[in-house]
Coordinates of C-alpha atoms in Angstrom, one line a residue:
X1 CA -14.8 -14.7 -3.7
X2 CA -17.9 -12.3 -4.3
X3 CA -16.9 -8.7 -5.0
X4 CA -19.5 -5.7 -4.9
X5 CA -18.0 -2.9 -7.4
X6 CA -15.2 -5.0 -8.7
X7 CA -14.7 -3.1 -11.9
X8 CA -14.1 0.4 -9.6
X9 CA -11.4 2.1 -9.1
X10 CA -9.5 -0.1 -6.3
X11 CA -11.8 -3.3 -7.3
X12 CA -10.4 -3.3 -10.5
X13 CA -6.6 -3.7 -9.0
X14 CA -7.5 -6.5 -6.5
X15 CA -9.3 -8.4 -8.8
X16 CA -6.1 -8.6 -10.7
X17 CA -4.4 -9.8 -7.1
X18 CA -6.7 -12.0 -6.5
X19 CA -6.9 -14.1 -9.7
X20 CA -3.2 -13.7 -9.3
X21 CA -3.3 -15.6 -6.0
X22 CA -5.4 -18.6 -6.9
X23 CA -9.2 -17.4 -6.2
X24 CA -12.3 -17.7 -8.3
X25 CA -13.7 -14.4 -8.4
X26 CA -16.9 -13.2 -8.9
X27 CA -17.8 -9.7 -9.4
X28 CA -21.4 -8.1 -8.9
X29 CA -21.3 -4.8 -10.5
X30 CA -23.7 -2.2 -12.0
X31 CA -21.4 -0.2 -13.7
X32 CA -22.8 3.0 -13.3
X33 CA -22.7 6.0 -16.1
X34 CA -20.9 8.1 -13.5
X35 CA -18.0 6.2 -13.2
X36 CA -18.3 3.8 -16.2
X37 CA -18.9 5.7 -19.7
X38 CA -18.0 2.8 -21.7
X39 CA -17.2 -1.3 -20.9
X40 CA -13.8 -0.5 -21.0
X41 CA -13.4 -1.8 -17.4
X42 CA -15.4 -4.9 -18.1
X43 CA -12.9 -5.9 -21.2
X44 CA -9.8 -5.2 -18.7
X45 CA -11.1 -8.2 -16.2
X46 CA -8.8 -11.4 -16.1
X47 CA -9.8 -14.8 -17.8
X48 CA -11.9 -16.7 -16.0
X49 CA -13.8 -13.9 -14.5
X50 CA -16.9 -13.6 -13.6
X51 CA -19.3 -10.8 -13.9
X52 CA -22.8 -10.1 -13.3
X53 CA -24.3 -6.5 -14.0
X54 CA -26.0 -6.5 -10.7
X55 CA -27.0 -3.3 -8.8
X56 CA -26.9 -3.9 -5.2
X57 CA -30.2 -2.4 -4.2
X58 CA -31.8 -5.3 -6.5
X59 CA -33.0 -7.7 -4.0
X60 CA -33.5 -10.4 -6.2
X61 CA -30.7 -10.3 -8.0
X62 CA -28.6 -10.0 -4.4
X63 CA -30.4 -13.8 -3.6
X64 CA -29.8 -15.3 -6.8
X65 CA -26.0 -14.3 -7.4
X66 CA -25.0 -15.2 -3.7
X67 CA -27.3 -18.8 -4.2
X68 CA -25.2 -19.6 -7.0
X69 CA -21.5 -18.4 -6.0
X70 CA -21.4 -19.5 -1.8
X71 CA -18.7 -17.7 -1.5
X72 CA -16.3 -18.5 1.0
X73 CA -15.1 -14.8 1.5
X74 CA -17.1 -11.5 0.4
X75 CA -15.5 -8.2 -0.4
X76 CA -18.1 -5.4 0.3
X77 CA -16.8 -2.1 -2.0
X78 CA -20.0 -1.2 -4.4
X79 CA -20.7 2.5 -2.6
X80 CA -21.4 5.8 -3.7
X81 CA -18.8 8.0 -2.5
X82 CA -19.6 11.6 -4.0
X83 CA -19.2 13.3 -0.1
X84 CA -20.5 16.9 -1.9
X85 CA -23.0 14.8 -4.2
X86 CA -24.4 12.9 -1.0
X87 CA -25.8 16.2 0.7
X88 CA -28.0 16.9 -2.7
X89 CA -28.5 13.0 -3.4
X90 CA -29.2 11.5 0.1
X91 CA -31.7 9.0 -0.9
X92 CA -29.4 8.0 -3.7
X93 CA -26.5 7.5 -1.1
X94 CA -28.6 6.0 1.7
X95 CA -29.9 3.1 -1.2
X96 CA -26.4 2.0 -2.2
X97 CA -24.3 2.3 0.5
X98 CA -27.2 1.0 3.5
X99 CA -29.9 -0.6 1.9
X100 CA -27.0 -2.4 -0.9
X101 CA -25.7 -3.5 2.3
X102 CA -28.5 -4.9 3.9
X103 CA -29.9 -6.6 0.6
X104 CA -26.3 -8.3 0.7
X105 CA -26.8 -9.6 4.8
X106 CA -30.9 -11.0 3.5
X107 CA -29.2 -12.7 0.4
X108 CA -26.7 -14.3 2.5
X109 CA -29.3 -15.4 5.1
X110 CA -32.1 -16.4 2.7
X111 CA -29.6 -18.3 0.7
X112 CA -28.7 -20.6 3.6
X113 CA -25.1 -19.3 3.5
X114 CA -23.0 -17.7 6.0
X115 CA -19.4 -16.8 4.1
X116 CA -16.4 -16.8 6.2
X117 CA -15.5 -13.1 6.3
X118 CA -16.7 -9.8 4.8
X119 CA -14.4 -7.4 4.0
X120 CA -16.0 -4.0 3.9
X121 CA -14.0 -1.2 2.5
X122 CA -15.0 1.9 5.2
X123 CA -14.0 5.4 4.7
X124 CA -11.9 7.7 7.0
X125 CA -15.0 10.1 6.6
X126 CA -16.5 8.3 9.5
X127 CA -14.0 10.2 11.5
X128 CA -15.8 14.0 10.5
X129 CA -13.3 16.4 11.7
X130 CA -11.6 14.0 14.3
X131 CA -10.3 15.0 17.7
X132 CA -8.4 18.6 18.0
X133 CA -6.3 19.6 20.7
X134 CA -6.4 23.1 22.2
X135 CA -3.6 24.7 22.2
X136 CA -4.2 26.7 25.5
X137 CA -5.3 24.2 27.9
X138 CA -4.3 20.9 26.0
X139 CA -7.8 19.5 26.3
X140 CA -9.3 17.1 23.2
X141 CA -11.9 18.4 21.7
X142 CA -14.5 16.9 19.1
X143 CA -15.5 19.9 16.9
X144 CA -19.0 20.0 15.1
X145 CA -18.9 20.5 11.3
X146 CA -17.9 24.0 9.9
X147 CA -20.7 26.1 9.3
X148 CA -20.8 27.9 5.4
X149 CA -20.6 30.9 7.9
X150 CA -17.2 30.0 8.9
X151 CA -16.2 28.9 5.3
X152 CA -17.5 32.2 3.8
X153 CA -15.4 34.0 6.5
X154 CA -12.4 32.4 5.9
X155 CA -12.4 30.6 9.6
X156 CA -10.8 27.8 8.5
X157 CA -9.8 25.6 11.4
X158 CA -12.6 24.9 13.9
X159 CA -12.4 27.4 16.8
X160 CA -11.2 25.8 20.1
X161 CA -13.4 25.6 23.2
X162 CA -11.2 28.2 25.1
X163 CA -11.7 30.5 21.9
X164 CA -7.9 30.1 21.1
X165 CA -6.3 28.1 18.3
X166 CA -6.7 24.1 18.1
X167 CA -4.3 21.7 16.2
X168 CA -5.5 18.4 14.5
X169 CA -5.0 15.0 15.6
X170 CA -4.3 12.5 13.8
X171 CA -7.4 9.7 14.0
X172 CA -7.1 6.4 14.8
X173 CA -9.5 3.2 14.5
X174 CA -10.9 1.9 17.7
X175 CA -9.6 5.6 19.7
X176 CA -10.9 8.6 17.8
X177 CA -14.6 8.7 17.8
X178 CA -16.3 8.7 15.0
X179 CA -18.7 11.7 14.2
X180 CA -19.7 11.8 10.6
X181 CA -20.1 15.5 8.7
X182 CA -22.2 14.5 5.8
X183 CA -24.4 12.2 4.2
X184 CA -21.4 9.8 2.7
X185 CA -20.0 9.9 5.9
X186 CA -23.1 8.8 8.0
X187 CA -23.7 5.9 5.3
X188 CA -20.4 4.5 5.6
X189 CA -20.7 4.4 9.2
X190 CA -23.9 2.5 9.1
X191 CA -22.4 -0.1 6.7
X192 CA -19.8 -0.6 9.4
X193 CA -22.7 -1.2 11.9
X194 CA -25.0 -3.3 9.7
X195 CA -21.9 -5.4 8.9
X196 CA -20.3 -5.7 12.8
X197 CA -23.9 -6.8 13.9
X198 CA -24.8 -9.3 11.4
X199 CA -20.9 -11.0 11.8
X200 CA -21.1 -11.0 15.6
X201 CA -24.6 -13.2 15.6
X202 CA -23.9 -15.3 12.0
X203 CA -20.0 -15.9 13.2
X204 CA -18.2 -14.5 10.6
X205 CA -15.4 -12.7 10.9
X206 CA -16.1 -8.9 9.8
X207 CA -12.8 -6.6 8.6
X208 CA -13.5 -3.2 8.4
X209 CA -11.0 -0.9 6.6
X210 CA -11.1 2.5 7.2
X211 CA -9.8 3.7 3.6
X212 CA -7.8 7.3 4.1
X213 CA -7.7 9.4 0.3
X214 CA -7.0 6.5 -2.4
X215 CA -5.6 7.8 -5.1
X216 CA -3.5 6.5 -8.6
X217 CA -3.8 4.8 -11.7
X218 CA -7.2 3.7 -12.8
X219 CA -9.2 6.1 -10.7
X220 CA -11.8 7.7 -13.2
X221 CA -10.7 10.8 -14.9
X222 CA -14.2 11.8 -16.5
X223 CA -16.3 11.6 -12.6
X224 CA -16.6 14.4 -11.7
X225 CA -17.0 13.4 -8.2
X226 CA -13.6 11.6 -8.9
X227 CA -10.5 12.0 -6.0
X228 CA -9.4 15.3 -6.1
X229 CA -6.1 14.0 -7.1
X230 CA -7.1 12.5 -10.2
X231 CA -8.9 16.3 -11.0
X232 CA -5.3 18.2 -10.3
X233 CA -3.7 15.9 -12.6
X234 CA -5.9 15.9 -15.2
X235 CA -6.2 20.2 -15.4
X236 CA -2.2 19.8 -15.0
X237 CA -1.6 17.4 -17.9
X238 CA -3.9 19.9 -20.1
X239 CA -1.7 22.6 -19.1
X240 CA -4.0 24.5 -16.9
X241 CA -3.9 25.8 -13.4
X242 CA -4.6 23.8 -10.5
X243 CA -7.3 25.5 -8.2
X244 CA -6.9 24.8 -4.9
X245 CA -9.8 25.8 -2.2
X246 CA -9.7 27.1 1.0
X247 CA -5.9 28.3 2.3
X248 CA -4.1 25.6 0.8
X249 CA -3.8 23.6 4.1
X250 CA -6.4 21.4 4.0
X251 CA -5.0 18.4 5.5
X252 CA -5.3 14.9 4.1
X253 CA -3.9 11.1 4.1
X254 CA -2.9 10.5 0.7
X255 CA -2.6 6.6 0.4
X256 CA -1.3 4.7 -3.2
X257 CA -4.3 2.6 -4.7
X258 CA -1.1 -0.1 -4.4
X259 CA -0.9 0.0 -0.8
X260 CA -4.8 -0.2 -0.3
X261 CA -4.9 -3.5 -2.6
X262 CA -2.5 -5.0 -0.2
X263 CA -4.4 -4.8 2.5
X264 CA -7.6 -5.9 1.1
X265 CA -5.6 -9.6 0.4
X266 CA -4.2 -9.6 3.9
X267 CA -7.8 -8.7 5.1
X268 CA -9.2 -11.7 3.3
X269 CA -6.7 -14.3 4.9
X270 CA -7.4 -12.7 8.1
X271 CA -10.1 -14.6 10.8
X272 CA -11.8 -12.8 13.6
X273 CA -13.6 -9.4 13.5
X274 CA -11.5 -6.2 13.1
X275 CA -11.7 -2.4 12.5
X276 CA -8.6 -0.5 11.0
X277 CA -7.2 2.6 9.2
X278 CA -5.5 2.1 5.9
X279 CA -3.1 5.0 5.3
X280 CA 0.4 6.4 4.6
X281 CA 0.4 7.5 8.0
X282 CA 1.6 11.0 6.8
X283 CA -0.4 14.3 6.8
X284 CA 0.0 15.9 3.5
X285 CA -1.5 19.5 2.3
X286 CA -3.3 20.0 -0.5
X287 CA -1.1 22.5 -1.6
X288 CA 1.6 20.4 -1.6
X289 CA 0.0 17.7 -3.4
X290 CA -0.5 20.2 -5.8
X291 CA 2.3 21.3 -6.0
X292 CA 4.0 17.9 -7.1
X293 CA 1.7 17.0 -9.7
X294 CA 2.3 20.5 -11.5
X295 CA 6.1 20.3 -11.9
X296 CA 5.6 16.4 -12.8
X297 CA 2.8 17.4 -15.4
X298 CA 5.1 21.0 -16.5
X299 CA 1.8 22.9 -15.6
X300 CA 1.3 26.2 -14.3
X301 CA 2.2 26.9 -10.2
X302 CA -1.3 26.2 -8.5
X303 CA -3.6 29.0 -7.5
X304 CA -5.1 29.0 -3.8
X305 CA -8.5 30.2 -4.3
X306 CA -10.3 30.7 -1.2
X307 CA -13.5 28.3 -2.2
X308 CA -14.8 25.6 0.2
X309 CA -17.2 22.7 -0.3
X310 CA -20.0 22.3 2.0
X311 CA -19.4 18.7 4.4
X312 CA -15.4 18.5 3.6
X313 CA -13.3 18.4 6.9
X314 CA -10.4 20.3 7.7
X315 CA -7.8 17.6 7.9
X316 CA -7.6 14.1 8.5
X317 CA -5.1 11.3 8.7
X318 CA -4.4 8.3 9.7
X319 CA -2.5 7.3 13.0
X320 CA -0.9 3.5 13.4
X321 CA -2.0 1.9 10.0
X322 CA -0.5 -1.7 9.5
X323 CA 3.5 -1.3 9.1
X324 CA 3.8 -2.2 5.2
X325 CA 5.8 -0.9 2.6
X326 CA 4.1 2.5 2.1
X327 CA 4.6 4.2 -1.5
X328 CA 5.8 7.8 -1.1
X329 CA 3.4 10.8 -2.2
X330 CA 5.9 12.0 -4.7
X331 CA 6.3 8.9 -6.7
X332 CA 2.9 7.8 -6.8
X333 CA 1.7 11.3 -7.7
X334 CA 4.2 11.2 -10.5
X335 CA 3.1 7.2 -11.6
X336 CA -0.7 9.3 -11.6
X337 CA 0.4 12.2 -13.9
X338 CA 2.7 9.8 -16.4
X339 CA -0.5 7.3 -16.5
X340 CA -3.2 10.3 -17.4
X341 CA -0.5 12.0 -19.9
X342 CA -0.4 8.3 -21.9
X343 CA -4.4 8.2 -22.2

């Protein structure tokens, strides 16, 4: 098994899964500065291990580490993933997340080699704001992204078509249509694409996950670009006061790093070409997330600040995700806080 970004945030978790179950793993990964101040993640990795400092965009490098591995399954999750960071750093975004991608289909193609299945780890930020539903004539409406107009006002949700008040809908793989918001977004999309094509006419089987907000244990507290989880709970631990932006009611799918490692091993079991949402299935408020993590951590009650970031959506969650054991918000937001108060 080849894994893109297999010292990351989830990759780090499945790696340990997948050793677990039997598999030789190998893991290309850059370990960018960003995300990796120190080799801390590379001394964590299991016996037997494999890894090869390899930055995607490396041509080269992409040939010679697929020539020598074959591997019978590829798990696709080397991105960058800054959704604010992507509008200032498009070019930086477009190399890793399309052009990684593509130099990973050429490697596979020059090297003779056609793996089973790649597993691509998506993002629900395909979705942009998602479908709404007015609330005055129950149409479904697709609204464009907020403009900083809107956000500076305070206009919150997007305005319905009738001019009246709309309500979210929850998205769904394969039903909502996907209309990306920002750079991050578009990338991720085009990864699903690239990958979708190239399966079809090679015969592989290509699964495409649709991650919704991962979030516990492991994720990087020291990235600034980190999930906004992980930033609550660090402020919290330190005693300080959680800022919240907008109203408080941004909506979001918070999902247990856990949960999402399970489905990347059912995903590489799987045969045949699928696209799905993993998710708790629940809409959860950024207030309330908040919330938790402050009494867990004994910090100050959050403050709603009425700040926005340019390209974030309104709300977004996950409809009919795979029926697995899902870990509730409250006790993987305290696992979070108890694991960042040890460090």
């Amino acid at each position: 098994m080849l894994i893109t970004g297999g010292c990351g945030f989830i990759g780090s978790g499945f790696v340990q899964r997948c050793v677990g179950a039997g598999h030789r793993v190998v893991i290309a990964d850059y370990l960018h500065p960003q995300v990796h101040p120190d080799a801390s993640a590379v001394d964590a990795l299991p016996d037997g291990v494999e890894h090869h400092p390899i930055d995607v965009t490396d041509a080269p490098a992409m040939d010679a580490i697929v020539r020598a591995t074959q591997p019978d399954t590829v798990v696709h999750l080397a991105a960058e993933t800054g959704t604010g960071q992507s509008l200032t750093e498009s070019s930086r975004h477009g190399r890793v997340n399309v052009v990684g991608t593509t130099n990973l289909l050429d490697a596979c193609t020059r090297a003779d080699h056609i793996p089973e299945r790649i597993v691509l780890a998506s993002s629900r930020a395909v979705y942009g704001e998602g479908a709404w539903r007015d609330e005055d004539d129950r149409s479904v409406f697709y609204p464009p992204q907020r403009s900083p107009l809107d956000l500076a006002a305070g206009r919150w949700d997007p305005p319905a078509p009738s001019g009246g008040g709309a309500t979210p809908l929850a998205n769904r793989a394969g039903h909502t249509e996907p209309r990306p918001t920002n750079i991050y977004a578009a990338t991720k999309l085009a990864q699903e694409h690239l990958i979708m094509a190239w399966c079809t006419a090679m015969q592989s089987s290509a699964r495409l996950l649709r991650l919704q907000n991962v979030y516990g244990p492991g994720q990087s507290p020291s990235n600034s670009y980190t999930g906004v989880l992980t930033y609550f709970a660090v402020r919290a631990n330190a005693g300080e006061t959680i800022a919240i932006y907008e109203d408080g009611d941004i909506g979001r799918d918070f999902v247990f790093v856990d949960d999402v490692v399970d489905e990347l091993m059912a995903a590489t079991t799987a045969t045949g070409n699928d696209l799905c949402d993993v998710g708790s299935g629940v809409r959860s408020t950024i207030e309330q997330a908040a919330q938790i993590i402050a009494i867990a951590a004994g910090a100050p009650t959050p403050e709603i600040t009425g700040e926005y970031r340019l390209g974030d959506v309104r709300s977004a969650w996950a409809d009919g995700v795979p029926a697995r054991q899902r870990t509730p918000l409250e006790v993987g937001l305290r696992r979070l806080v108890e694991h960042l108060s040890q460090r």
